[in-house]
Every structure is written in structure tokens, then in C-alpha cells.
mmCIF file of C-alpha atoms in Angstrom:
data_model
loop_
_atom_site.group_PDB
_atom_site.id
_atom_site.type_symbol
_atom_site.label_atom_id
_atom_site.label_comp_id
_atom_site.label_asym_id
_atom_site.label_seq_id
_atom_site.Cartn_x
_atom_site.Cartn_y
_atom_site.Cartn_z
ATOM 1 C CA MET A 1 0.000 0.000 0.000
ATOM 2 C CA ALA A 2 2.802 2.408 0.825
ATOM 3 C CA SER A 3 4.349 1.997 -2.634
ATOM 4 C CA PHE A 4 0.952 2.686 -4.213
ATOM 5 C CA GLU A 5 0.530 5.919 -2.219
ATOM 6 C CA TRP A 6 4.052 7.065 -3.076
ATOM 7 C CA PHE A 7 3.454 6.262 -6.761
ATOM 8 C CA VAL A 8 0.257 8.320 -6.903
ATOM 9 C CA SER A 9 1.679 11.283 -4.954
ATOM 10 C CA LEU A 10 4.791 11.472 -7.151
ATOM 11 C CA ARG A 11 2.642 11.198 -10.276
ATOM 12 C CA TYR A 12 0.512 14.122 -9.086
ATOM 13 C CA LEU A 13 3.698 16.171 -8.709
ATOM 14 C CA ARG A 14 4.460 15.737 -12.415
ATOM 15 C CA ALA A 15 2.567 18.388 -14.294
ATOM 16 C CA LYS A 16 0.557 17.797 -17.400
ATOM 17 C CA ARG A 17 -0.242 20.537 -19.849
ATOM 18 C CA LYS A 18 -3.428 21.623 -18.116
ATOM 19 C CA GLN A 19 -1.708 21.541 -14.715
ATOM 20 C CA LYS A 20 1.230 23.851 -15.502
ATOM 21 C CA PHE A 21 -0.104 26.552 -13.169
ATOM 22 C CA ILE A 22 -0.308 24.090 -10.265
ATOM 23 C CA SER A 23 3.249 22.971 -11.004
ATOM 24 C CA LEU A 24 4.389 26.611 -10.974
ATOM 25 C CA ILE A 25 2.856 27.120 -7.527
ATOM 26 C CA THR A 26 4.591 23.933 -6.353
ATOM 27 C CA LEU A 27 7.937 25.227 -7.638
ATOM 28 C CA ILE A 28 7.347 28.576 -5.916
ATOM 29 C CA SER A 29 6.579 26.696 -2.685
ATOM 30 C CA ILE A 30 9.853 24.764 -2.882
ATOM 31 C CA LEU A 31 11.808 27.943 -3.593
ATOM 32 C CA GLY A 32 10.009 29.751 -0.753
ATOM 33 C CA VAL A 33 10.978 27.081 1.762
ATOM 34 C CA ALA A 34 14.540 27.054 0.397
ATOM 35 C CA VAL A 35 14.895 30.837 0.654
ATOM 36 C CA GLY A 36 13.527 30.850 4.205
ATOM 37 C CA VAL A 37 15.865 28.087 5.362
ATOM 38 C CA MET A 38 18.850 29.675 3.592
ATOM 39 C CA ALA A 39 18.126 33.093 5.112
ATOM 40 C CA LEU A 40 17.796 31.608 8.598
ATOM 41 C CA ILE A 41 21.084 29.705 8.351
ATOM 42 C CA ILE A 42 23.034 32.709 7.042
ATOM 43 C CA VAL A 43 21.569 35.263 9.467
ATOM 44 C CA LEU A 44 21.898 33.047 12.552
ATOM 45 C CA SER A 45 25.450 32.075 11.547
ATOM 46 C CA VAL A 46 26.386 35.750 11.227
ATOM 47 C CA PHE A 47 24.676 36.542 14.530
ATOM 48 C CA THR A 48 26.427 33.670 16.315
ATOM 49 C CA GLY A 49 29.778 34.683 14.852
ATOM 50 C CA PHE A 50 29.220 38.272 15.919
ATOM 51 C CA THR A 51 28.201 37.262 19.456
ATOM 52 C CA GLU A 52 31.187 34.952 19.949
ATOM 53 C CA GLY A 53 33.569 37.492 18.418
ATOM 54 C CA LEU A 54 32.236 40.138 20.777
ATOM 55 C CA ARG A 55 32.542 37.726 23.709
ATOM 56 C CA ASP A 56 36.141 36.873 22.862
ATOM 57 C CA GLN A 57 37.061 40.545 22.546
ATOM 58 C CA ILE A 58 35.461 41.462 25.861
ATOM 59 C CA ILE A 59 36.884 38.479 27.740
ATOM 60 C CA GLY A 60 40.345 39.022 26.275
ATOM 61 C CA VAL A 61 40.517 42.501 27.797
ATOM 62 C CA ASN A 62 38.637 41.861 31.057
ATOM 63 C CA ALA A 63 39.592 38.262 32.019
ATOM 64 C CA HIS A 64 37.210 35.427 32.850
ATOM 65 C CA ALA A 65 36.302 36.348 36.429
ATOM 66 C CA LEU A 66 36.741 39.269 38.795
ATOM 67 C CA VAL A 67 37.290 39.285 42.585
ATOM 68 C CA GLN A 68 36.542 42.413 44.624
ATOM 69 C CA ARG A 69 36.082 43.169 48.314
ATOM 70 C CA PHE A 70 32.834 44.749 49.470
ATOM 71 C CA GLY A 71 33.277 48.374 50.456
ATOM 72 C CA SER A 72 37.077 48.469 50.411
ATOM 73 C CA THR A 73 40.238 47.445 48.635
ATOM 74 C CA ILE A 74 41.986 44.071 48.869
ATOM 75 C CA ASN A 75 44.910 44.819 51.198
ATOM 76 C CA ASP A 76 46.264 41.285 51.522
ATOM 77 C CA SER A 77 46.433 40.657 47.781
ATOM 78 C CA GLU A 78 49.162 37.974 48.114
ATOM 79 C CA GLY A 79 47.128 35.933 50.590
ATOM 80 C CA VAL A 80 43.909 36.267 48.595
ATOM 81 C CA THR A 81 45.748 35.330 45.385
ATOM 82 C CA ALA A 82 47.122 32.176 47.046
ATOM 83 C CA LYS A 83 43.590 31.099 48.072
ATOM 84 C CA ILE A 84 42.246 31.764 44.573
ATOM 85 C CA GLU A 85 45.000 29.866 42.772
ATOM 86 C CA ALA A 86 44.432 26.869 45.056
ATOM 87 C CA VAL A 87 40.907 26.456 43.626
ATOM 88 C CA ALA A 88 40.512 23.798 40.934
ATOM 89 C CA GLY A 89 39.859 25.307 37.518
ATOM 90 C CA VAL A 90 41.819 28.526 38.110
ATOM 91 C CA GLU A 91 44.692 28.910 35.666
ATOM 92 C CA ALA A 92 46.219 32.292 36.630
ATOM 93 C CA THR A 93 45.503 35.545 38.491
ATOM 94 C CA THR A 94 46.626 39.166 38.317
ATOM 95 C CA PRO A 95 45.877 42.217 40.540
ATOM 96 C CA TYR A 96 44.621 45.521 39.159
ATOM 97 C CA ILE A 97 43.926 49.105 40.190
ATOM 98 C CA TYR A 98 41.241 51.095 38.420
ATOM 99 C CA GLY A 99 41.230 54.845 37.880
ATOM 100 C CA GLN A 100 40.251 57.680 35.585
ATOM 101 C CA ALA A 101 42.215 60.725 34.532
ATOM 102 C CA LEU A 102 42.675 63.398 31.907
ATOM 103 C CA ILE A 103 45.417 62.600 29.414
ATOM 104 C CA SER A 104 47.027 65.293 27.292
ATOM 105 C CA SER A 105 49.757 65.584 24.693
ATOM 106 C CA ALA A 106 51.356 68.697 23.255
ATOM 107 C CA THR A 107 48.340 69.317 21.016
ATOM 108 C CA HIS A 108 45.346 67.302 22.245
ATOM 109 C CA SER A 109 43.681 66.033 25.419
ATOM 110 C CA THR A 110 40.928 63.553 26.322
ATOM 111 C CA GLY A 111 39.689 61.323 29.135
ATOM 112 C CA VAL A 112 41.314 57.965 29.817
ATOM 113 C CA VAL A 113 40.389 54.880 31.808
ATOM 114 C CA LEU A 114 43.554 53.743 33.591
ATOM 115 C CA ARG A 115 44.270 50.151 34.532
ATOM 116 C CA GLY A 116 47.179 49.627 36.888
ATOM 117 C CA ILE A 117 48.515 46.111 36.336
ATOM 118 C CA ASP A 118 51.395 43.822 37.127
ATOM 119 C CA ALA A 119 52.625 43.217 33.580
ATOM 120 C CA ALA A 120 54.245 39.841 34.266
ATOM 121 C CA SER A 121 51.114 38.216 35.725
ATOM 122 C CA ALA A 122 48.769 40.113 33.393
ATOM 123 C CA MET A 123 50.419 38.392 30.421
ATOM 124 C CA ARG A 124 49.100 35.070 31.771
ATOM 125 C CA VAL A 125 45.551 36.335 32.381
ATOM 126 C CA LEU A 126 44.762 38.950 29.739
ATOM 127 C CA SER A 127 45.216 38.776 25.981
ATOM 128 C CA ILE A 128 46.220 42.433 25.774
ATOM 129 C CA GLY A 129 49.885 41.423 25.522
ATOM 130 C CA GLN A 130 49.093 39.575 22.278
ATOM 131 C CA LYS A 131 47.421 42.652 20.782
ATOM 132 C CA MET A 132 50.413 44.983 20.958
ATOM 133 C CA THR A 133 51.168 46.696 17.652
ATOM 134 C CA ALA A 134 54.201 48.572 19.032
ATOM 135 C CA GLY A 135 56.325 47.877 22.089
ATOM 136 C CA GLN A 136 55.679 45.218 24.725
ATOM 137 C CA LEU A 137 53.322 45.140 27.698
ATOM 138 C CA THR A 138 56.214 44.091 29.946
ATOM 139 C CA ASP A 139 57.918 47.414 29.136
ATOM 140 C CA LEU A 140 55.690 48.902 31.856
ATOM 141 C CA ASP A 141 57.987 47.410 34.487
ATOM 142 C CA LYS A 142 61.230 48.684 32.943
ATOM 143 C CA PRO A 143 62.942 51.687 34.573
ATOM 144 C CA PHE A 144 62.435 54.987 32.756
ATOM 145 C CA GLU A 145 62.998 58.601 33.743
ATOM 146 C CA VAL A 146 59.217 58.944 34.057
ATOM 147 C CA PRO A 147 56.447 56.317 34.524
ATOM 148 C CA ALA A 148 55.504 54.229 31.473
ATOM 149 C CA ILE A 149 52.077 53.901 29.849
ATOM 150 C CA VAL A 150 50.577 51.736 27.114
ATOM 151 C CA LEU A 151 47.775 53.310 25.047
ATOM 152 C CA GLY A 152 45.135 52.066 22.648
ATOM 153 C CA ARG A 153 45.683 52.691 18.960
ATOM 154 C CA ASP A 154 42.773 55.101 18.523
ATOM 155 C CA MET A 155 43.719 57.102 21.625
ATOM 156 C CA ALA A 156 47.321 57.374 20.412
ATOM 157 C CA ARG A 157 46.034 58.644 17.066
ATOM 158 C CA GLN A 158 43.755 61.140 18.758
ATOM 159 C CA LEU A 159 46.629 62.450 20.883
ATOM 160 C CA GLN A 160 49.014 62.225 17.914
ATOM 161 C CA VAL A 161 51.683 60.436 19.929
ATOM 162 C CA GLY A 162 53.806 57.353 19.335
ATOM 163 C CA VAL A 163 56.191 55.116 21.243
ATOM 164 C CA GLY A 164 58.848 57.162 23.022
ATOM 165 C CA GLU A 165 56.798 60.361 23.221
ATOM 166 C CA ARG A 166 55.560 61.890 26.457
ATOM 167 C CA ILE A 167 52.073 62.644 27.709
ATOM 168 C CA ARG A 168 50.647 64.036 30.959
ATOM 169 C CA LEU A 169 48.128 62.368 33.264
ATOM 170 C CA ILE A 170 45.995 64.674 35.392
ATOM 171 C CA SER A 171 44.161 62.917 38.233
ATOM 172 C CA PRO A 172 41.474 64.576 40.413
ATOM 173 C CA ASN A 173 42.643 62.534 43.447
ATOM 174 C CA GLY A 174 45.013 65.165 44.847
ATOM 175 C CA PRO A 175 45.688 66.745 48.226
ATOM 176 C CA LEU A 176 43.215 69.136 49.826
ATOM 177 C CA SER A 177 44.280 72.793 50.015
ATOM 178 C CA PRO A 178 42.596 76.071 50.948
ATOM 179 C CA MET A 179 41.818 76.426 47.239
ATOM 180 C CA GLY A 180 40.189 72.989 47.082
ATOM 181 C CA VAL A 181 41.504 69.686 45.797
ATOM 182 C CA LEU A 182 44.700 70.057 43.807
ATOM 183 C CA PRO A 183 44.939 67.600 40.894
ATOM 184 C CA LYS A 184 47.891 65.266 40.607
ATOM 185 C CA ILE A 185 49.953 65.614 37.452
ATOM 186 C CA ARG A 186 52.280 62.869 36.237
ATOM 187 C CA ALA A 187 54.396 62.911 33.106
ATOM 188 C CA CYS A 188 54.511 59.505 31.389
ATOM 189 C CA VAL A 189 56.299 58.058 28.385
ATOM 190 C CA VAL A 190 54.406 55.931 25.844
ATOM 191 C CA VAL A 191 56.144 52.539 25.711
ATOM 192 C CA GLY A 192 53.561 50.593 23.727
ATOM 193 C CA ILE A 193 50.376 50.735 21.647
ATOM 194 C CA PHE A 194 47.735 47.991 21.560
ATOM 195 C CA GLU A 195 44.808 47.260 19.257
ATOM 196 C CA THR A 196 41.955 45.042 20.461
ATOM 197 C CA GLY A 197 39.687 45.676 17.501
ATOM 198 C CA MET A 198 37.042 47.253 19.742
ATOM 199 C CA PHE A 199 36.813 51.014 19.372
ATOM 200 C CA GLU A 200 35.510 51.470 22.928
ATOM 201 C CA TYR A 201 38.709 49.999 24.381
ATOM 202 C CA ASP A 202 41.214 51.291 21.835
ATOM 203 C CA SER A 203 39.994 54.873 22.257
ATOM 204 C CA THR A 204 39.584 55.041 26.047
ATOM 205 C CA MET A 205 41.987 52.681 27.858
ATOM 206 C CA GLY A 206 45.544 53.037 29.077
ATOM 207 C CA TYR A 207 47.703 50.612 31.061
ATOM 208 C CA ILE A 208 50.215 51.663 33.724
ATOM 209 C CA ASN A 209 52.066 49.731 36.434
ATOM 210 C CA LEU A 210 50.720 49.339 39.956
ATOM 211 C CA ASP A 211 53.042 51.882 41.570
ATOM 212 C CA THR A 212 52.053 54.617 39.110
ATOM 213 C CA ALA A 213 48.382 53.741 39.596
ATOM 214 C CA ARG A 214 48.709 54.030 43.379
ATOM 215 C CA SER A 215 50.297 57.457 43.118
ATOM 216 C CA LEU A 216 47.513 58.706 40.833
ATOM 217 C CA THR A 217 44.578 57.194 42.750
ATOM 218 C CA ASP A 218 45.958 57.986 46.228
ATOM 219 C CA LEU A 219 45.768 54.276 47.080
ATOM 220 C CA ARG A 220 48.540 53.659 49.599
ATOM 221 C CA ARG A 221 48.265 49.875 49.796
ATOM 222 C CA GLY A 222 46.374 46.957 48.322
ATOM 223 C CA VAL A 223 44.561 46.692 44.989
ATOM 224 C CA HIS A 224 41.028 47.266 43.771
ATOM 225 C CA GLY A 225 40.580 43.689 42.615
ATOM 226 C CA ILE A 226 42.043 40.475 41.233
ATOM 227 C CA GLU A 227 41.342 39.166 37.739
ATOM 228 C CA ILE A 228 41.169 35.422 37.098
ATOM 229 C CA ARG A 229 41.772 33.261 34.059
ATOM 230 C CA VAL A 230 39.990 29.889 34.187
ATOM 231 C CA LYS A 231 40.867 26.690 32.366
ATOM 232 C CA ASN A 232 37.397 26.182 30.865
ATOM 233 C CA ILE A 233 35.653 29.370 29.810
ATOM 234 C CA ASP A 234 32.252 27.645 29.536
ATOM 235 C CA GLN A 235 32.487 26.609 33.201
ATOM 236 C CA ALA A 236 33.595 30.017 34.465
ATOM 237 C CA ASP A 237 30.462 30.279 36.609
ATOM 238 C CA ARG A 238 31.271 27.044 38.456
ATOM 239 C CA THR A 239 34.871 28.092 39.025
ATOM 240 C CA ALA A 240 33.710 31.519 40.257
ATOM 241 C CA ALA A 241 31.345 29.827 42.712
ATOM 242 C CA ALA A 242 34.221 27.667 44.000
ATOM 243 C CA VAL A 243 36.408 30.769 44.434
ATOM 244 C CA GLN A 244 33.579 32.500 46.289
ATOM 245 C CA GLN A 245 33.314 29.550 48.665
ATOM 246 C CA ALA A 246 37.082 29.548 49.214
ATOM 247 C CA LEU A 247 37.210 33.288 50.038
ATOM 248 C CA GLY A 248 34.078 33.354 52.160
ATOM 249 C CA GLN A 249 31.980 36.378 53.129
ATOM 250 C CA GLY A 250 33.097 39.908 52.297
ATOM 251 C CA TYR A 251 34.220 39.171 48.750
ATOM 252 C CA SER A 252 32.389 39.439 45.440
ATOM 253 C CA VAL A 253 33.301 36.976 42.686
ATOM 254 C CA ARG A 254 31.685 37.535 39.290
ATOM 255 C CA ASP A 255 32.366 35.614 36.105
ATOM 256 C CA TRP A 256 32.304 37.079 32.590
ATOM 257 C CA MET A 257 28.675 36.024 32.079
ATOM 258 C CA GLN A 258 27.551 37.982 35.141
ATOM 259 C CA LEU A 259 29.681 41.000 34.270
ATOM 260 C CA ASN A 260 28.096 41.209 30.807
ATOM 261 C CA GLN A 261 24.748 39.534 31.446
ATOM 262 C CA ASN A 262 22.651 42.437 30.117
ATOM 263 C CA LEU A 263 24.533 42.521 26.830
ATOM 264 C CA PHE A 264 24.465 38.781 26.180
ATOM 265 C CA ALA A 265 20.852 38.431 27.378
ATOM 266 C CA ALA A 266 19.858 41.104 24.853
ATOM 267 C CA LEU A 267 21.807 39.344 22.096
ATOM 268 C CA LYS A 268 20.147 36.030 22.963
ATOM 269 C CA LEU A 269 16.699 37.625 22.836
ATOM 270 C CA GLU A 270 17.517 39.268 19.493
ATOM 271 C CA LYS A 271 18.608 35.903 18.083
ATOM 272 C CA LEU A 272 15.275 34.370 19.106
ATOM 273 C CA GLY A 273 13.400 37.306 17.568
ATOM 274 C CA ILE A 274 15.306 36.961 14.299
ATOM 275 C CA PHE A 275 14.552 33.215 14.216
ATOM 276 C CA ILE A 276 10.827 33.832 14.687
ATOM 277 C CA ALA A 277 10.735 36.667 12.138
ATOM 278 C CA LEU A 278 12.541 34.730 9.425
ATOM 279 C CA ASP A 279 10.390 31.672 10.095
ATOM 280 C CA LEU A 280 7.553 33.743 8.631
ATOM 281 C CA ILE A 281 9.200 33.319 5.218
ATOM 282 C CA ILE A 282 8.795 29.557 5.605
ATOM 283 C CA LEU A 283 5.221 30.118 6.791
ATOM 284 C CA VAL A 284 4.430 32.048 3.602
ATOM 285 C CA ALA A 285 5.873 29.163 1.590
ATOM 286 C CA ALA A 286 3.692 26.792 3.630
ATOM 287 C CA LEU A 287 0.619 28.778 2.608
ATOM 288 C CA ASN A 288 1.663 28.271 -1.014
ATOM 289 C CA ILE A 289 1.883 24.538 -0.306
ATOM 290 C CA ILE A 290 -1.673 24.612 1.059
ATOM 291 C CA SER A 291 -2.977 26.428 -2.024
ATOM 292 C CA ALA A 292 -1.089 24.103 -4.384
ATOM 293 C CA LEU A 293 -2.414 20.964 -2.693
ATOM 294 C CA ILE A 294 -5.977 22.296 -2.554
ATOM 295 C CA MET A 295 -5.809 23.024 -6.286
ATOM 296 C CA VAL A 296 -4.528 19.487 -6.885
ATOM 297 C CA VAL A 297 -7.396 18.099 -4.801
ATOM 298 C CA MET A 298 -9.894 20.110 -6.847
ATOM 299 C CA GLU A 299 -8.224 18.991 -10.080
ATOM 300 C CA LYS A 300 -8.068 15.341 -8.993
ATOM 301 C CA ASN A 301 -11.549 15.219 -7.493
ATOM 302 C CA ARG A 302 -12.718 12.512 -9.924
ATOM 303 C CA ASP A 303 -9.489 10.516 -9.579
ATOM 304 C CA ILE A 304 -9.841 10.479 -5.797
ATOM 305 C CA ALA A 305 -13.421 9.289 -6.090
ATOM 306 C CA ILE A 306 -12.356 6.463 -8.414
ATOM 307 C CA LEU A 307 -9.532 5.446 -6.066
ATOM 308 C CA LYS A 308 -11.937 5.289 -3.127
ATOM 309 C CA SER A 309 -14.436 3.302 -5.248
ATOM 310 C CA MET A 310 -11.625 0.813 -6.003
ATOM 311 C CA GLY A 311 -10.949 0.292 -2.306
ATOM 312 C CA ALA A 312 -8.517 3.037 -1.287
ATOM 313 C CA THR A 313 -9.086 3.893 2.351
ATOM 314 C CA THR A 314 -9.492 7.388 3.802
ATOM 315 C CA LYS A 315 -6.055 7.129 5.413
ATOM 316 C CA ALA A 316 -4.504 6.101 2.096
ATOM 317 C CA ILE A 317 -5.933 9.187 0.380
ATOM 318 C CA MET A 318 -4.622 11.378 3.200
ATOM 319 C CA ARG A 319 -1.181 9.812 2.888
ATOM 320 C CA ILE A 320 -1.073 10.487 -0.868
ATOM 321 C CA PHE A 321 -1.366 14.234 -0.366
ATOM 322 C CA PHE A 322 0.687 14.166 2.831
ATOM 323 C CA TYR A 323 3.543 12.548 0.913
ATOM 324 C CA GLN A 324 3.159 15.129 -1.833
ATOM 325 C CA GLY A 325 3.524 17.991 0.642
ATOM 326 C CA MET A 326 6.376 16.183 2.388
ATOM 327 C CA VAL A 327 8.304 15.935 -0.890
ATOM 328 C CA ILE A 328 7.840 19.671 -1.448
ATOM 329 C CA GLY A 329 8.955 20.528 2.099
ATOM 330 C CA LEU A 330 11.892 18.108 2.074
ATOM 331 C CA SER A 331 13.072 19.369 -1.322
ATOM 332 C CA GLY A 332 12.887 22.993 -0.220
ATOM 333 C CA THR A 333 14.588 22.295 3.110
ATOM 334 C CA THR A 334 17.415 20.297 1.497
ATOM 335 C CA LEU A 335 17.979 22.983 -1.129
ATOM 336 C CA GLY A 336 17.902 25.704 1.537
ATOM 337 C CA VAL A 337 20.360 23.930 3.855
ATOM 338 C CA ALA A 338 22.766 23.237 0.987
ATOM 339 C CA SER A 339 22.666 26.798 -0.367
ATOM 340 C CA GLY A 340 22.834 28.327 3.124
ATOM 341 C CA LEU A 341 25.906 26.322 4.141
ATOM 342 C CA SER A 342 27.570 27.045 0.788
ATOM 343 C CA LEU A 343 27.058 30.794 1.118
ATOM 344 C CA CYS A 344 28.297 30.721 4.733
ATOM 345 C CA ALA A 345 31.467 28.936 3.614
ATOM 346 C CA LEU A 346 31.943 31.479 0.817
ATOM 347 C CA LEU A 347 31.491 34.463 3.157
ATOM 348 C CA LYS A 348 33.751 32.943 5.808
ATOM 349 C CA HIS A 349 36.719 32.249 3.552
ATOM 350 C CA SER A 350 36.487 35.165 1.131
ATOM 351 C CA ASN A 351 35.866 38.030 3.635
ATOM 352 C CA LEU A 352 33.828 39.816 0.975
ATOM 353 C CA ILE A 353 31.960 42.060 3.436
ATOM 354 C CA GLU A 354 34.058 44.504 5.450
ATOM 355 C CA LEU A 355 32.726 46.303 8.536
ATOM 356 C CA PRO A 356 33.675 49.765 9.853
ATOM 357 C CA ARG A 357 35.991 49.404 12.857
ATOM 358 C CA ASN A 358 34.532 52.353 14.754
ATOM 359 C CA VAL A 359 31.090 50.702 14.756
ATOM 360 C CA TYR A 360 31.724 46.945 15.046
ATOM 361 C CA PRO A 361 34.276 45.007 17.133
ATOM 362 C CA MET A 362 35.536 43.104 14.060
ATOM 363 C CA SER A 363 36.709 44.172 10.616
ATOM 364 C CA THR A 364 34.966 41.504 8.488
ATOM 365 C CA MET A 365 31.599 39.758 8.572
ATOM 366 C CA PRO A 366 31.854 37.018 11.236
ATOM 367 C CA ILE A 367 30.448 33.601 10.325
ATOM 368 C CA LYS A 368 30.035 30.647 12.687
ATOM 369 C CA VAL A 369 27.805 27.755 11.670
ATOM 370 C CA VAL A 370 26.389 25.901 14.667
ATOM 371 C CA PRO A 371 25.175 22.363 13.810
ATOM 372 C CA LEU A 372 22.411 22.598 16.435
ATOM 373 C CA ASP A 373 21.062 25.801 14.841
ATOM 374 C CA VAL A 374 21.044 24.189 11.384
ATOM 375 C CA THR A 375 19.247 21.145 12.791
ATOM 376 C CA VAL A 376 16.610 23.279 14.531
ATOM 377 C CA ILE A 377 16.068 25.307 11.346
ATOM 378 C CA ALA A 378 15.685 22.198 9.183
ATOM 379 C CA VAL A 379 13.335 20.465 11.643
ATOM 380 C CA SER A 380 11.181 23.589 12.093
ATOM 381 C CA ALA A 381 10.923 24.023 8.306
ATOM 382 C CA LEU A 382 9.846 20.400 7.894
ATOM 383 C CA LEU A 383 7.293 20.654 10.719
ATOM 384 C CA ILE A 384 5.777 23.825 9.253
ATOM 385 C CA THR A 385 5.525 22.346 5.754
ATOM 386 C CA LEU A 386 4.117 19.052 7.052
ATOM 387 C CA ALA A 387 1.536 20.941 9.106
ATOM 388 C CA ALA A 388 0.524 22.750 5.902
ATOM 389 C CA THR A 389 -0.386 19.420 4.274
ATOM 390 C CA LEU A 390 -2.852 18.358 6.967
ATOM 391 C CA TYR A 391 -5.889 20.368 5.837
ATOM 392 C CA PRO A 392 -5.626 19.571 2.078
ATOM 393 C CA SER A 393 -5.030 15.882 2.918
ATOM 394 C CA TRP A 394 -8.034 15.838 5.229
ATOM 395 C CA LYS A 395 -10.133 17.644 2.596
ATOM 396 C CA ALA A 396 -9.181 15.061 -0.031
ATOM 397 C CA SER A 397 -10.073 12.185 2.271
ATOM 398 C CA ARG A 398 -13.578 13.628 2.828
ATOM 399 C CA ILE A 399 -14.537 13.410 -0.856
ATOM 400 C CA ARG A 400 -17.502 11.098 -1.380
ATOM 401 C CA PRO A 401 -17.271 8.974 -4.540
ATOM 402 C CA ALA A 402 -20.986 9.100 -5.299
ATOM 403 C CA GLU A 403 -21.153 12.900 -5.155
ATOM 404 C CA ALA A 404 -17.893 13.427 -7.025
ATOM 405 C CA LEU A 405 -18.770 11.050 -9.873
ATOM 406 C CA SER A 406 -22.370 12.239 -10.190
ATOM 407 C CA TYR A 407 -21.212 15.662 -11.408
ATOM 408 C CA GLU A 408 -19.009 14.195 -14.162
#
């Protein structure tokens, strides 16, 4: 029986002269499903690539987890570091001091976010050392006539300075006088320039050593926090929880997901919205499938009546048109998956689309194909197209042979 139903459904898909219009609608339905599936694969692959690229950029600059003390600085940084590094899953740690200041060159000035670091340990935790375009991050610890500083590429361009040139840092954390608070002024020499690819960091951040940071922030001892690099980035939350348990009360331990939860929650919601919106393309194609099958049912009204008179059951008639719709949906889905993956591979390896650096954190269109996303897209397309066949199949099965043949 199954071979008979397949034979009839495939025969109905082949158009005769008087059924060319029905065949055209069928072809449009296949192309509609294919375009919807292809669009979903490409857009979600770009979105996933963008999200992971953004995550890698943010984590590379800010480490995987952050330890701070409630209401004060971490004075016993060596002891706290020893407890953190004893936790399973922690790969390395580095202390930091945070501050803000006005930075000026001979011709320009702007605001700067200062990060006081220990360059040796920071190289093991942060990826900033790998993003140096001039100089080395470890040059911060070398002796110079004046303190050293490493600037982002866009900030160096804005100030029109290069390696070896001097700038001035003006901090509001100065001594109190009868005239008010006197700002602290420190001359620094630029020993390196980094480029993360993110305009927000490259245009606002500067790295100095811990001693220089203490003098500018009026922090006499301790550090503002300790940054952690974990062995498994996807289990950073578990490692952070273990560190929190090891340190006890009074400390705050946040992993990269908590530090950027608003951003990544918004991106996740946008991805879901895009999936639902582009699924409407497949839904439109499903409506074409419904119209095509209904027109076939109307065209084959007499044939259906004859088949039922010869002993074909109601379920057999339903399966004939269900198989017909399934072939349309499967053809469109297969074509869409193949074309979508091909275009993703082309975009990934050719870098045809370039992005402005001052707007996006990467220079070319990011592509990352996730097998689970492709599977969900293909399954959803098949379910939508199969659901579209239910009403025409049911309508065909309700035809009564006596009524259908009496009008012939």
C-alpha cells in the first residue's frame, strides 16, 4: 500500500499541460521554503559569529572572572591570590587598580580609563599582551625617567603620539588645600600601543604599572581587585562559585557572564526574535503549499473518487497528499540547507563584506555555523511544511465517490 501511495503522490507532482499553473505554484513553494531556510542559516550564523567574536574581545581585555572586596580594597592581595590559585579550575591571576584621569599631549587632550597592572602576571591572564602593535606590555615594568604607559591605537592617534613620546596624566585625586583639591599631574612616556579591535577599548583605555596607579589614585596599599583566568571558559560560573566559597563572606566573585549579562541576554533575545521573524518566510511558503495541494485536490476530485471506489481507504488518500507535501517541504529544506551552508562557507573564507571598525568590534563579517542551529532550522521548516499538508489531505479524504462522480 505504501508503494501505491508514493506512486500516486509522485505522479501528481508531475505536471501535465493543463496543470502547468499548479506545477508553478509547487515550484514557488519549494523555492520559498529554500529561501527561508537559507536566510535563517546565514543570518543566525552571522549573529552567532558576531556574538562569539564580541565575547572573545570582551573576555580578552577583562579576564574570565573578577574578585573584589565589598566596600574596600583588597589589602592582603598575596594571601587572597594564594587562596584563589588553590581552587581547581583557576589557571592564573593578576591584581589591578582602576582609575580615571585626563590625558594630554602637546596638542590634544581627552579622558582615559587607567588600569594599573602587574605586567608579568597580566600576560598570563589577559590577551592584551598579544594585541600589541608597538612595544611590549612588559615594558611597563622597565625603569624609565618617568612612569611608562601603554595606550590604545585610537587614543594614540587622537593624541598624535607614538612610542617614546611623552604625555601628561591629570588625576582629580590630589591633596586638599585652601583652594580645594589640587589635581595630581604625572608625566609619562608611551612605551607601547595595543589594538583590540574594539573602538571602545582602543579609544579610552591606558595601562600603567601598579606603583604609578597608586600614586595617581591615592591608594597607599592593596589593589582594587584580582582578575582570574579559568581553564574552561564555559564553566567560568562554576569556578567563580568555588572561588567565592574559598574566600568566604566579604568578597564578590563575578564571572564574565555575570559581568556582561545584560549585553548577552539582549543578544540572545535578538537571536530568538530573528529566528521567529525569518520563520515567517517559511510560513508564507507553507501557505503556497496549502494552495497548491488544494488546487490538486480540486483537479483530482474525480481521480480520488475512483480510487476510493476501487478500495482506497481514507487514510490512504490522506497519505497520498501528505507525501506530496512532504516531498515539497523536504526538497525545499534540502535545497535551503545546501545553499545556506555554501554561502556561509563562501562568506567565511572570502571576507567579501568589510565592517567599519569604529562601529563593530571586528573588521569583516563574522560567520560561525552551529550544527544545532542548522538542525533546529531544518526540523522547524519540515514541521511547518508538514503541518501545511494536513488540511488539504483531510479535505481530499472527505470526498464522497458518489457525489464526485455524479457531477461528471
